[in-house]
Short mmCIF file of C-alpha atoms in Angstrom, two decimals:
data_model
loop_
_atom_site.label_atom_id
_atom_site.label_comp_id
_atom_site.label_asym_id
_atom_site.label_seq_id
_atom_site.Cartn_x
_atom_site.Cartn_y
_atom_site.Cartn_z
CA MET A 1270 9.01 -21.20 -18.96
CA SER A 1271 10.22 -19.24 -21.61
CA ALA A 1272 9.68 -15.35 -22.18
CA PRO A 1273 6.70 -14.37 -23.75
CA SER A 1274 6.90 -13.03 -27.45
CA VAL A 1275 5.96 -9.76 -28.61
CA VAL A 1276 5.95 -8.14 -31.50
CA VAL A 1277 6.35 -4.01 -31.86
CA LEU A 1278 4.48 -3.66 -35.16
CA ASP A 1279 6.81 -1.73 -37.40
CA TYR A 1280 4.52 0.44 -40.00
CA GLY A 1281 6.43 3.64 -40.08
CA SER A 1282 9.04 5.90 -38.98
CA GLY A 1283 9.35 7.23 -35.62
CA ASN A 1284 11.26 6.48 -32.27
CA LEU A 1285 10.44 2.40 -32.53
CA ARG A 1286 13.97 1.45 -30.39
CA SER A 1287 12.59 2.81 -26.92
CA ALA A 1288 9.58 0.44 -27.45
CA VAL A 1289 11.44 -2.40 -27.99
CA ARG A 1290 13.81 -2.07 -25.37
CA ALA A 1291 11.18 -1.05 -22.86
CA VAL A 1292 9.44 -4.18 -23.40
CA GLU A 1293 12.51 -6.29 -23.65
CA ARG A 1294 13.64 -4.83 -20.10
CA ALA A 1295 10.08 -6.17 -18.99
CA GLY A 1296 10.52 -9.34 -19.66
CA ALA A 1297 9.60 -10.27 -23.56
CA GLU A 1298 11.18 -11.31 -26.16
CA VAL A 1299 10.90 -8.52 -28.72
CA THR A 1300 10.42 -8.60 -32.73
CA LEU A 1301 10.30 -5.56 -34.44
CA THR A 1302 8.60 -6.38 -37.60
CA GLY A 1303 5.79 -5.57 -40.17
CA ASP A 1304 5.19 -9.31 -40.97
CA LEU A 1305 1.67 -10.67 -40.70
CA ASP A 1306 2.49 -14.24 -39.78
CA THR A 1307 5.05 -12.74 -37.30
CA ALA A 1308 2.54 -10.61 -35.56
CA LEU A 1309 -0.25 -12.85 -35.79
CA GLU A 1310 1.77 -15.72 -33.98
CA ALA A 1311 3.20 -13.71 -31.01
CA ASP A 1312 1.96 -13.40 -27.54
CA GLY A 1313 1.58 -10.09 -27.49
CA LEU A 1314 1.20 -7.27 -30.22
CA LEU A 1315 2.06 -3.58 -29.39
CA VAL A 1316 1.10 -1.19 -31.84
CA PRO A 1317 3.12 1.82 -31.53
CA GLY A 1318 2.02 5.35 -32.97
CA VAL A 1319 3.14 9.18 -33.36
CA GLY A 1320 2.43 11.79 -35.75
CA ALA A 1321 -0.76 12.15 -37.30
CA PHE A 1322 -4.06 9.88 -37.35
CA GLU A 1323 -4.50 9.87 -41.18
CA ALA A 1324 -0.48 9.02 -41.79
CA CYS A 1325 -0.22 6.22 -38.88
CA MET A 1326 -3.77 4.54 -40.70
CA LYS A 1327 -2.23 4.81 -44.01
CA GLY A 1328 0.89 2.97 -42.94
CA LEU A 1329 -0.78 0.23 -40.70
CA ARG A 1330 -3.17 -0.68 -43.55
CA ALA A 1331 -0.50 -0.90 -46.30
CA ILE A 1332 1.01 -3.87 -43.92
CA ARG A 1333 -2.63 -4.68 -43.46
CA GLY A 1334 -2.37 -3.87 -39.54
CA GLU A 1335 -5.70 -3.22 -39.28
CA ARG A 1336 -6.81 -6.97 -39.78
CA ILE A 1337 -3.67 -8.49 -38.04
CA ILE A 1338 -5.28 -6.44 -34.90
CA ALA A 1339 -8.54 -7.45 -35.70
CA ARG A 1340 -7.97 -11.37 -35.95
CA ARG A 1341 -5.62 -11.28 -32.87
CA LEU A 1342 -8.44 -10.13 -30.74
CA SER A 1343 -10.73 -12.30 -32.06
CA GLY A 1344 -8.79 -14.64 -31.20
CA GLY A 1345 -8.65 -13.13 -27.67
CA ARG A 1346 -4.69 -12.86 -28.19
CA PRO A 1347 -3.54 -9.68 -26.43
CA VAL A 1348 -2.84 -6.33 -28.39
CA LEU A 1349 -1.41 -3.35 -26.73
CA GLY A 1350 -1.80 0.15 -28.49
CA ILE A 1351 0.44 3.50 -27.47
CA CYS A 1352 -0.30 6.67 -27.90
CA VAL A 1353 -1.51 7.06 -31.66
CA GLY A 1354 -1.54 3.09 -31.27
CA MET A 1355 -4.35 3.80 -29.21
CA GLN A 1356 -6.09 6.18 -31.20
CA ILE A 1357 -6.13 4.70 -34.18
CA LEU A 1358 -8.55 1.39 -32.44
CA PHE A 1359 -11.18 4.08 -32.11
CA ASP A 1360 -13.93 4.41 -34.87
CA ALA A 1361 -12.25 7.52 -36.40
CA GLY A 1362 -10.39 10.66 -35.93
CA ILE A 1363 -11.03 14.11 -36.98
CA GLU A 1364 -7.96 16.48 -38.10
CA HIS A 1365 -8.54 19.64 -39.20
CA GLY A 1366 -12.06 19.09 -39.88
CA VAL A 1367 -11.28 15.64 -41.73
CA ALA A 1368 -12.36 12.57 -40.37
CA THR A 1369 -10.24 9.41 -40.99
CA GLN A 1370 -11.50 6.11 -40.62
CA GLY A 1371 -9.65 4.10 -37.80
CA CYS A 1372 -9.96 0.49 -37.08
CA GLY A 1373 -13.02 0.46 -34.95
CA GLU A 1374 -12.53 -1.77 -32.17
CA TRP A 1375 -13.93 0.82 -30.11
CA PRO A 1376 -16.37 3.18 -30.58
CA GLY A 1377 -15.63 6.98 -30.22
CA VAL A 1378 -13.77 9.63 -32.30
CA VAL A 1379 -10.29 11.20 -31.44
CA GLU A 1380 -10.52 15.01 -31.73
CA ARG A 1381 -8.38 18.01 -31.19
CA LEU A 1382 -7.78 18.88 -27.19
CA GLN A 1383 -9.69 21.93 -26.10
CA ALA A 1384 -6.75 23.37 -23.95
CA PRO A 1385 -5.48 26.69 -24.23
CA ILE A 1386 -1.84 24.92 -24.90
CA VAL A 1387 -1.58 22.37 -27.12
CA PRO A 1388 0.25 19.77 -27.58
CA HIS A 1389 -0.37 18.44 -24.23
CA MET A 1390 3.26 17.65 -23.30
CA GLY A 1391 4.74 16.37 -20.17
CA TRP A 1392 4.15 13.98 -16.91
CA ASN A 1393 0.42 14.21 -15.80
CA THR A 1394 -1.27 12.06 -13.34
CA VAL A 1395 -4.14 10.15 -14.05
CA ASP A 1396 -7.38 8.46 -12.72
CA VAL A 1397 -7.14 4.58 -12.21
CA PRO A 1398 -10.35 2.85 -11.99
CA GLY A 1399 -9.92 -0.17 -9.37
CA ASP A 1400 -8.87 -3.21 -9.82
CA THR A 1401 -6.92 -2.97 -13.27
CA ARG A 1402 -3.97 -5.33 -14.23
CA LEU A 1403 -2.23 -2.52 -15.87
CA PHE A 1404 -1.51 -0.46 -13.34
CA ALA A 1405 -1.27 -2.87 -10.55
CA GLY A 1406 1.38 -1.80 -7.85
CA ILE A 1407 1.24 1.58 -9.41
CA GLU A 1408 0.01 4.66 -7.44
CA ASP A 1409 0.67 8.07 -7.04
CA GLU A 1410 2.43 8.34 -10.46
CA ARG A 1411 2.89 10.31 -13.28
CA PHE A 1412 3.70 9.22 -16.78
CA TYR A 1413 4.94 10.95 -19.85
CA PHE A 1414 1.97 12.13 -22.70
CA VAL A 1415 2.75 14.28 -25.67
CA HIS A 1416 -0.08 14.45 -27.96
CA SER A 1417 -2.59 17.25 -29.67
CA TYR A 1418 -5.85 15.02 -30.15
CA GLY A 1419 -7.55 12.67 -27.54
CA VAL A 1420 -10.69 10.87 -27.07
CA ARG A 1421 -13.13 12.44 -24.54
CA ASP A 1422 -16.14 10.18 -24.37
CA TRP A 1423 -16.03 6.56 -23.96
CA ARG A 1424 -18.95 4.72 -25.77
CA LEU A 1425 -18.70 1.35 -25.36
CA VAL A 1426 -21.79 -0.41 -24.24
CA THR A 1427 -21.29 -3.49 -22.20
CA ASN A 1428 -24.09 -4.74 -19.50
CA ASP A 1429 -23.96 -7.06 -16.21
CA ARG A 1430 -23.59 -9.80 -18.01
CA THR A 1431 -20.27 -9.15 -19.86
CA PRO A 1432 -18.04 -11.40 -17.77
CA ASP A 1433 -15.88 -9.41 -15.33
CA SER A 1434 -12.54 -9.84 -17.05
CA HIS A 1435 -13.83 -8.19 -20.33
CA GLN A 1436 -15.68 -4.81 -18.49
CA PRO A 1437 -13.58 -1.95 -19.51
CA ARG A 1438 -11.18 -0.09 -17.14
CA VAL A 1439 -10.87 3.24 -18.34
CA THR A 1440 -8.46 5.51 -17.12
CA TRP A 1441 -8.50 9.47 -17.28
CA ALA A 1442 -6.46 12.23 -17.47
CA GLU A 1443 -6.82 16.20 -18.03
CA THR A 1444 -4.77 18.60 -19.35
CA GLY A 1445 -3.32 21.73 -17.58
CA SER A 1446 -2.07 22.40 -14.38
CA GLU A 1447 -5.20 23.28 -12.23
CA PRO A 1448 -7.08 19.97 -11.21
CA GLY A 1449 -10.83 20.25 -12.28
CA THR A 1450 -9.97 22.89 -15.09
CA GLY A 1451 -8.70 21.30 -17.79
CA ASP A 1452 -10.05 18.96 -21.37
CA ARG A 1453 -10.80 15.56 -19.84
CA PHE A 1454 -9.57 12.56 -21.86
CA VAL A 1455 -8.83 8.58 -22.01
CA ALA A 1456 -5.71 7.97 -20.73
CA ALA A 1457 -5.66 4.46 -20.69
CA VAL A 1458 -8.36 1.27 -21.53
CA GLU A 1459 -8.11 -1.83 -20.37
CA ASN A 1460 -10.66 -4.50 -21.95
CA GLY A 1461 -9.93 -7.95 -21.98
CA PRO A 1462 -7.14 -8.91 -24.71
CA LEU A 1463 -7.39 -5.23 -25.66
CA CYS A 1464 -5.08 -2.68 -23.93
CA ALA A 1465 -3.69 0.96 -24.61
CA THR A 1466 -2.37 3.62 -23.41
CA GLN A 1467 -2.56 7.27 -24.74
CA PHE A 1468 0.69 8.21 -22.70
CA HIS A 1469 4.32 6.59 -23.45
CA PRO A 1470 4.86 4.10 -21.05
CA GLU A 1471 8.30 3.38 -22.42
CA LYS A 1472 9.34 6.91 -21.81
CA SER A 1473 7.87 7.05 -18.67
CA GLY A 1474 10.99 5.82 -16.24
CA ASP A 1475 9.94 3.38 -13.70
CA ALA A 1476 6.27 3.89 -13.69
CA GLY A 1477 5.93 2.78 -17.59
CA ALA A 1478 8.45 0.11 -16.78
CA GLN A 1479 6.03 -1.32 -14.01
CA LEU A 1480 3.16 -0.76 -16.43
CA LEU A 1481 4.68 -2.92 -19.19
CA ARG A 1482 5.96 -5.64 -16.63
CA ASN A 1483 2.18 -5.83 -16.01
CA TRP A 1484 1.37 -6.19 -19.48
CA VAL A 1485 4.12 -8.80 -19.78
CA GLN A 1486 3.00 -10.78 -17.17
CA THR A 1487 -0.72 -11.30 -18.57
CA LEU A 1488 0.79 -12.89 -21.65
CA MET B 409 -4.51 15.83 -11.96
CA SER B 410 -2.23 18.07 -12.70
CA LEU B 411 0.52 18.33 -15.51
CA ALA B 412 3.91 18.88 -13.94
CA VAL B 413 6.46 21.34 -14.64
CA ARG B 414 9.48 19.95 -16.63
CA VAL B 415 13.05 20.00 -15.58
CA ILE B 416 15.27 19.73 -17.98
CA PRO B 417 19.22 19.52 -17.93
CA CYS B 418 20.81 20.21 -21.30
CA LEU B 419 24.51 18.62 -22.28
CA ASP B 420 26.29 20.01 -25.03
CA VAL B 421 27.89 17.29 -26.59
CA ASP B 422 31.11 17.55 -28.83
CA ALA B 423 32.15 14.67 -30.60
CA GLY B 424 30.64 12.30 -28.45
CA ARG B 425 32.02 13.74 -25.12
CA VAL B 426 30.02 15.75 -22.87
CA VAL B 427 31.64 19.18 -22.63
CA LYS B 428 31.57 22.30 -20.10
CA GLY B 429 32.82 21.31 -16.37
CA ILE B 430 31.16 18.94 -14.77
CA ASN B 431 31.19 17.74 -11.23
CA PHE B 432 29.59 15.02 -9.95
CA LYS B 433 31.55 13.03 -7.67
CA GLU B 434 29.71 10.11 -8.50
CA LEU B 435 30.37 9.77 -11.66
CA ARG B 436 33.46 7.43 -12.95
CA ASP B 437 33.30 9.52 -16.23
CA ALA B 438 32.14 12.84 -16.25
CA GLY B 439 32.37 13.38 -20.20
CA ASP B 440 30.25 10.03 -21.00
CA PRO B 441 26.94 11.34 -22.11
CA VAL B 442 25.31 7.96 -21.34
CA GLU B 443 26.62 7.86 -17.88
CA LEU B 444 25.66 11.61 -17.21
CA ALA B 445 22.22 10.96 -18.91
CA ARG B 446 21.33 8.25 -16.56
CA THR B 447 22.72 10.13 -13.35
CA TYR B 448 19.96 12.93 -14.22
CA ASP B 449 17.51 10.35 -14.82
CA ALA B 450 18.09 9.04 -11.49
CA GLU B 451 17.87 12.50 -9.96
CA GLY B 452 14.49 12.98 -11.19
CA ALA B 453 15.03 14.94 -14.62
CA ASP B 454 11.98 15.23 -16.19
CA GLU B 455 13.59 15.32 -19.87
CA LEU B 456 17.13 15.25 -21.48
CA THR B 457 18.47 17.56 -24.19
CA PHE B 458 21.24 16.83 -26.29
CA LEU B 459 22.85 19.77 -28.18
CA ASP B 460 25.22 18.65 -30.63
CA ILE B 461 28.12 21.03 -30.88
CA SER B 462 30.39 19.09 -33.28
CA ALA B 463 31.84 21.06 -36.12
CA SER B 464 32.85 17.86 -38.40
CA HIS B 465 30.97 15.16 -39.68
CA GLU B 466 32.55 12.59 -37.85
CA GLY B 467 31.51 14.62 -34.84
CA ARG B 468 27.70 14.38 -35.67
CA ALA B 469 28.04 10.87 -36.49
CA THR B 470 29.37 9.93 -33.12
CA THR B 471 26.39 12.07 -31.51
CA LEU B 472 24.01 9.41 -33.42
CA GLU B 473 25.91 6.60 -31.50
CA ILE B 474 25.45 8.71 -28.37
CA VAL B 475 21.71 9.03 -28.90
CA SER B 476 21.54 5.39 -29.70
CA ALA B 477 23.42 4.44 -26.50
CA THR B 478 21.36 6.74 -23.98
CA ALA B 479 18.08 5.78 -25.47
CA GLU B 480 18.85 2.03 -25.26
CA GLN B 481 19.13 2.66 -21.08
CA VAL B 482 17.29 5.85 -20.41
CA PHE B 483 13.28 5.83 -20.30
CA ILE B 484 12.56 9.46 -20.53
CA PRO B 485 12.07 11.79 -23.41
CA LEU B 486 14.91 12.67 -25.17
CA THR B 487 15.63 15.98 -27.65
CA VAL B 488 18.71 16.55 -29.58
CA GLY B 489 19.37 19.43 -31.60
CA GLY B 490 22.38 20.70 -33.32
CA GLY B 491 23.20 21.08 -36.65
CA ILE B 492 19.96 19.31 -38.09
CA ARG B 493 19.24 20.94 -41.44
CA SER B 494 17.01 18.33 -43.41
CA VAL B 495 13.98 15.75 -43.09
CA GLU B 496 16.34 13.29 -43.57
CA ASP B 497 18.51 14.43 -40.40
CA VAL B 498 15.56 14.17 -38.52
CA ASP B 499 15.01 10.78 -39.48
CA ARG B 500 18.14 9.82 -38.67
CA MET B 501 18.02 10.97 -35.18
CA LEU B 502 14.50 9.30 -34.40
CA ARG B 503 15.56 6.21 -35.61
CA ALA B 504 18.46 6.37 -33.55
CA GLY B 505 16.10 7.14 -30.51
CA ALA B 506 15.41 10.42 -29.99
CA ASP B 507 11.64 11.76 -28.82
CA LYS B 508 11.89 15.28 -30.42
CA ILE B 509 14.34 17.04 -32.86
CA ALA B 510 15.26 20.86 -31.83
CA VAL B 511 15.96 22.79 -34.75
CA ASN B 512 17.41 26.55 -34.92
CA THR B 513 19.44 28.20 -37.91
CA ALA B 514 18.36 25.44 -40.59
CA ALA B 515 14.65 26.97 -39.69
CA LEU B 516 15.71 30.30 -40.22
CA ASP B 517 17.40 30.20 -43.55
CA ARG B 518 14.58 28.01 -44.77
CA PRO B 519 11.34 28.28 -42.73
CA ASP B 520 9.48 25.34 -44.70
CA LEU B 521 11.67 23.13 -43.06
CA ILE B 522 9.45 23.35 -40.23
CA ALA B 523 6.38 22.17 -42.20
CA GLU B 524 8.16 19.46 -43.94
CA ILE B 525 9.17 17.84 -40.67
CA ALA B 526 5.86 18.87 -38.77
CA ASP B 527 3.94 17.02 -42.09
CA ARG B 528 6.34 13.73 -41.89
CA PHE B 529 6.74 13.38 -38.15
CA GLY B 530 4.10 15.09 -36.41
CA ASN B 531 4.62 18.68 -34.82
CA GLN B 532 5.23 16.90 -31.19
CA VAL B 533 8.75 15.95 -32.54
CA LEU B 534 9.97 19.29 -33.46
CA VAL B 535 10.98 21.81 -31.02
CA LEU B 536 11.93 25.17 -32.41
CA SER B 537 15.40 26.84 -30.62
CA VAL B 538 15.16 30.60 -30.48
CA ASP B 539 18.31 32.28 -29.67
CA ALA B 540 16.48 35.61 -28.58
CA ARG B 541 17.82 39.06 -27.19
CA ARG B 542 16.72 42.80 -26.77
CA CYS B 543 17.65 44.81 -29.98
CA VAL B 544 21.04 46.30 -29.75
CA GLY B 545 22.67 48.85 -32.37
CA GLU B 546 20.88 49.41 -35.41
CA ALA B 547 18.43 46.81 -35.27
CA ARG B 548 14.56 47.26 -34.42
CA THR B 549 11.72 45.15 -34.04
CA ASP B 550 8.30 45.51 -33.17
CA SER B 551 8.79 43.88 -30.19
CA GLY B 552 12.12 44.85 -29.14
CA PHE B 553 13.44 41.50 -28.95
CA GLU B 554 15.45 39.67 -32.01
CA VAL B 555 16.80 36.50 -33.39
CA THR B 556 20.47 35.99 -33.24
CA THR B 557 22.63 33.52 -34.33
CA HIS B 558 26.34 32.20 -33.72
CA GLY B 559 25.71 31.88 -30.35
CA GLY B 560 24.54 35.32 -30.04
CA ARG B 561 26.89 37.00 -31.14
CA ARG B 562 24.79 38.07 -34.95
CA SER B 563 21.69 39.19 -35.45
CA ALA B 564 19.44 38.01 -37.58
CA GLY B 565 17.40 40.69 -38.41
CA VAL B 566 14.15 38.91 -37.26
CA ASP B 567 11.84 39.68 -34.69
CA ALA B 568 11.98 36.95 -31.86
CA ILE B 569 8.20 36.98 -30.60
CA ALA B 570 7.03 36.80 -34.37
CA TRP B 571 9.47 34.26 -35.84
CA ALA B 572 7.61 32.00 -32.45
CA ALA B 573 4.71 32.61 -33.63
CA ARG B 574 5.11 31.77 -37.25
CA ALA B 575 6.94 28.79 -36.10
CA ALA B 576 4.13 27.46 -34.00
CA GLU B 577 1.61 28.22 -37.29
CA LEU B 578 4.20 26.19 -39.65
CA GLY B 579 3.67 23.01 -37.30
CA ALA B 580 6.39 23.52 -34.24
CA GLY B 581 5.22 21.59 -31.32
CA GLU B 582 7.32 23.53 -28.66
CA ILE B 583 9.77 26.74 -28.33
CA LEU B 584 12.84 26.59 -26.78
CA LEU B 585 13.38 29.91 -25.64
CA ASN B 586 16.94 30.55 -24.99
CA ALA B 587 17.59 34.16 -23.46
CA MET B 588 20.62 35.43 -24.66
CA ASP B 589 20.93 38.93 -22.49
CA ALA B 590 20.14 36.33 -19.35
CA ASP B 591 22.52 33.33 -20.58
CA GLY B 592 25.48 32.83 -18.29
CA THR B 593 24.51 35.62 -15.86
CA THR B 594 23.26 33.02 -13.07
CA ASP B 595 20.68 35.99 -12.23
CA GLY B 596 17.60 34.56 -13.20
CA PHE B 597 15.51 33.72 -16.23
CA ASP B 598 14.29 36.61 -18.94
CA LEU B 599 10.84 36.73 -17.80
CA GLU B 600 9.68 40.08 -19.56
CA LEU B 601 10.87 37.49 -22.62
CA ILE B 602 9.13 34.33 -21.84
CA ARG B 603 6.00 36.86 -20.95
CA ALA B 604 6.17 38.00 -24.50
CA VAL B 605 6.50 34.70 -26.29
CA ARG B 606 3.62 33.52 -24.25
CA ALA B 607 1.26 36.04 -25.34
CA GLU B 608 1.79 34.95 -28.56
CA VAL B 609 1.98 31.10 -28.96
CA THR B 610 -0.59 28.26 -27.63
CA ILE B 611 1.98 25.85 -28.03
CA PRO B 612 4.67 24.81 -24.89
CA VAL B 613 7.84 27.13 -24.05
CA ILE B 614 11.02 26.16 -22.49
CA ALA B 615 12.69 29.10 -20.55
CA SER B 616 16.67 28.95 -20.91
CA GLY B 617 19.26 31.00 -20.01
CA GLY B 618 19.88 32.84 -16.44
CA ALA B 619 19.38 30.25 -13.68
CA GLY B 620 21.26 30.66 -11.12
CA ALA B 621 19.09 29.46 -7.82
CA PRO B 622 16.10 27.55 -6.81
CA GLU B 623 14.15 30.27 -6.44
CA HIS B 624 14.64 31.27 -9.80
CA PHE B 625 12.68 28.56 -11.42
CA ALA B 626 9.16 29.43 -10.32
CA PRO B 627 9.02 32.81 -11.52
CA ALA B 628 9.87 31.36 -14.93
CA VAL B 629 7.03 29.30 -14.89
CA ASP B 630 4.81 32.16 -13.37
CA ALA B 631 5.55 33.83 -16.54
CA GLY B 632 4.36 31.29 -18.94
CA ALA B 633 6.77 28.77 -19.22
CA ASP B 634 5.56 25.12 -19.30
CA ALA B 635 9.12 23.76 -18.58
CA VAL B 636 12.82 25.10 -17.40
CA LEU B 637 16.10 24.28 -18.94
CA ALA B 638 19.45 24.79 -17.80
CA ALA B 639 23.11 23.30 -18.59
CA THR B 640 25.89 24.67 -16.50
CA VAL B 641 24.19 25.17 -13.17
CA PHE B 642 23.38 21.41 -13.30
CA HIS B 643 27.06 20.30 -14.93
CA PHE B 644 28.72 22.37 -11.91
CA GLY B 645 26.53 20.64 -9.15
CA THR B 646 25.46 24.37 -8.08
CA LEU B 647 22.30 23.09 -8.28
CA ARG B 648 20.50 19.86 -8.14
CA ILE B 649 17.49 18.84 -10.50
CA GLY B 650 15.80 17.85 -6.87
CA GLU B 651 16.54 21.22 -5.15
CA VAL B 652 14.70 22.97 -8.04
CA LYS B 653 11.63 20.64 -7.87
CA ASP B 654 11.25 21.42 -4.09
CA ALA B 655 11.77 25.35 -4.92
CA LEU B 656 8.90 24.78 -7.70
CA ALA B 657 6.90 22.83 -5.37
CA ALA B 658 7.53 25.04 -2.22
CA ALA B 659 5.81 27.77 -4.80
CA GLY B 660 2.69 25.57 -5.10
CA MET B 661 3.40 24.38 -8.74
CA PRO B 662 3.18 20.74 -9.26
CA VAL B 663 6.14 18.57 -9.90
CA ARG B 664 6.97 15.10 -10.51
#
């Protein structure tokens, strides 16, 4: 069987080279593009993102990226958001008191982290729920985070009629070095075809490589 | 859950080669930055910092190639500093594969550069590098610490603590604090300087300068550093990344 195809969505500047290389290493054929058709046809779509929420949404809209994401998801086709690429999947981002509308794939807002030291920068542990595909084979590993904003409330409504494969699995992390004292935020979500990480798997060494392999294997 | 203290080796790169003595037996070519980056990654480095000390334009172009080759092979965060003077310089480095950019002199010359970079790329990409020392001679500042340029040889006539605080307000995401009084002494970090900066900024602080023994690192973290950086002691093999982490862990600090 040929390797699954992945598009890394190019909608602005930033370090995309590492994302491309890391997903290639995970076993996919990777194309870096902002082209709508290519992004719709790929087996997997990776949405990166660094910098401000508003600037990212502006860049994303310029290539109709929010429609690419929505169309893929309505067809059950996998999408992985990373860092601000995860944040823009939510309803809105609030920066300096101003709200910017996001893609709205998940309810909830992205807010400034409430911590003595921001950005939250470095290798943190994560609290993974059981039975996830993304974290399969990864235990007690740290991931690399660098962000000043986060999602502190998970609000998606599901019930027991939601198929198990689409029940959201939410991974949490918290700021600071003293367990139980930091600001708690969403570190990763697995929700049917839509997955996302607040941390950078492409910068998280072997643990990140394993997570990306796990995702590529679902394609 | 807990955020780990980052241990960061710094590599001085001149025209594509790592300079300063290097003493890793297992390396075929100790001057090759990519190979050295891989070695540090394998030893557990949490990030890598390249400091470009090339004087020539050609040397800087070569550094860009080094950054790109490293980012292809090493999957931990990469910071590049030295000679960054404009938003365009930052863009080129990020496109080559750098995750963060350290600015120093150019920001002193024109502080607005900090805001320009942060507005375009986000403050998480911007590390303000400060070469600080206690005031000498005629110079006096409120904090007693001043900023230096030219590798610590000249006073910039600026209060180091106030400068760090102002840079954070302008949009720097992190402070790389180089203690010029401690640098090269191997007597330990400048704890007084770290405390003074920590008291004034709420962004991460990387302590640099003075490390000589594994037990030097935990006090720097106690003084307020979020990360610790060293160059020579790692290059010469005086200290290994693992030893530093073991010492931090023994002092009760989270490490990766």
